[in-house]
XYZ file of C-alpha atoms in Angstrom:
102
model
C 47.475 -26.576 -28.158
C 44.841 -26.945 -26.095
C 44.478 -25.849 -22.421
C 44.666 -29.251 -20.643
C 47.963 -30.085 -22.623
C 49.223 -26.453 -21.607
C 48.231 -27.309 -17.975
C 50.149 -31.017 -18.591
C 53.266 -29.097 -20.063
C 52.945 -26.210 -16.735
C 52.856 -28.939 -14.139
C 55.817 -30.761 -15.512
C 57.993 -27.692 -15.504
C 56.629 -27.320 -11.553
C 59.354 -29.976 -11.123
C 61.730 -28.187 -11.878
C 63.616 -26.262 -9.188
C 65.640 -23.553 -9.499
C 68.717 -24.993 -7.690
C 69.816 -21.188 -6.359
C 66.278 -20.171 -4.757
C 64.697 -23.887 -4.146
C 61.460 -22.762 -5.485
C 60.033 -24.193 -9.206
C 60.588 -22.517 -12.200
C 56.767 -21.838 -13.151
C 56.401 -19.930 -9.426
C 59.232 -18.138 -9.946
C 57.721 -16.662 -12.983
C 60.472 -17.578 -15.884
C 58.124 -19.333 -18.703
C 57.447 -16.534 -20.686
C 55.764 -18.491 -23.556
C 55.436 -21.991 -24.694
C 55.102 -23.036 -28.826
C 53.935 -26.788 -29.928
C 54.364 -27.106 -33.279
C 52.861 -29.697 -35.083
C 55.140 -31.790 -35.508
C 55.899 -32.037 -31.553
C 58.785 -29.757 -31.210
C 57.480 -27.431 -28.572
C 59.737 -24.176 -27.456
C 60.179 -23.032 -23.991
C 60.429 -19.376 -24.085
C 62.123 -18.874 -20.803
C 64.089 -16.292 -18.420
C 66.116 -16.864 -15.641
C 66.709 -14.577 -12.100
C 70.011 -13.129 -13.299
C 72.310 -13.065 -16.713
C 75.569 -15.508 -15.996
C 73.873 -17.861 -14.014
C 75.967 -20.495 -13.651
C 73.131 -23.129 -13.573
C 71.553 -22.275 -17.028
C 72.838 -25.433 -18.284
C 71.353 -27.355 -15.443
C 68.137 -25.899 -15.661
C 67.711 -26.042 -19.169
C 68.617 -29.894 -18.844
C 65.935 -30.514 -16.310
C 63.123 -28.724 -18.226
C 63.687 -31.178 -21.029
C 63.977 -34.177 -18.803
C 60.503 -32.802 -16.951
C 59.164 -32.812 -20.678
C 60.073 -35.967 -21.530
C 57.269 -38.244 -20.510
C 54.420 -36.096 -22.658
C 54.142 -37.988 -25.741
C 52.934 -35.078 -27.248
C 56.199 -33.587 -26.900
C 58.499 -34.887 -29.412
C 61.714 -32.352 -28.891
C 61.971 -29.990 -26.561
C 63.825 -26.696 -27.315
C 64.439 -24.016 -24.695
C 65.566 -20.060 -25.672
C 66.368 -18.225 -22.644
C 65.797 -14.750 -23.327
C 66.485 -11.419 -21.198
C 63.417 -9.176 -22.386
C 61.696 -8.427 -20.623
C 64.181 -8.526 -17.805
C 62.688 -10.816 -14.822
C 61.572 -9.609 -11.431
C 60.304 -10.027 -7.911
C 56.793 -9.060 -10.096
C 56.737 -12.428 -12.040
C 56.462 -14.649 -9.222
C 53.147 -16.314 -7.709
C 52.332 -15.635 -4.862
C 53.762 -18.969 -3.066
C 57.511 -18.206 -4.513
C 56.744 -14.502 -2.635
C 56.015 -16.297 0.852
C 58.747 -19.311 0.152
C 61.392 -16.698 -0.012
C 59.998 -14.283 2.255
C 59.877 -11.310 -0.593
C 57.055 -8.501 -0.122
């Protein structure tokens, strides 16, 4: 996947807001990897801020919806992983300021 397409995907994913924290999943550092196959299937490897998050299904649906308008993507698969564990160190400066995290 070229850098321009990756930036488009990440830009679309910035529209997905974690409903509990009010910050997008990219700036929270929840996106671990993107893998686009030649057949147009994109696998998004991501985590959540906490195991057992009751809104996991909502976030997965929002990820898929956010990527619908990118023509290179025919299908999106979302893999929720717990390793490596998410920590606040993965957050962008923007997210840390928005949430008052040091």
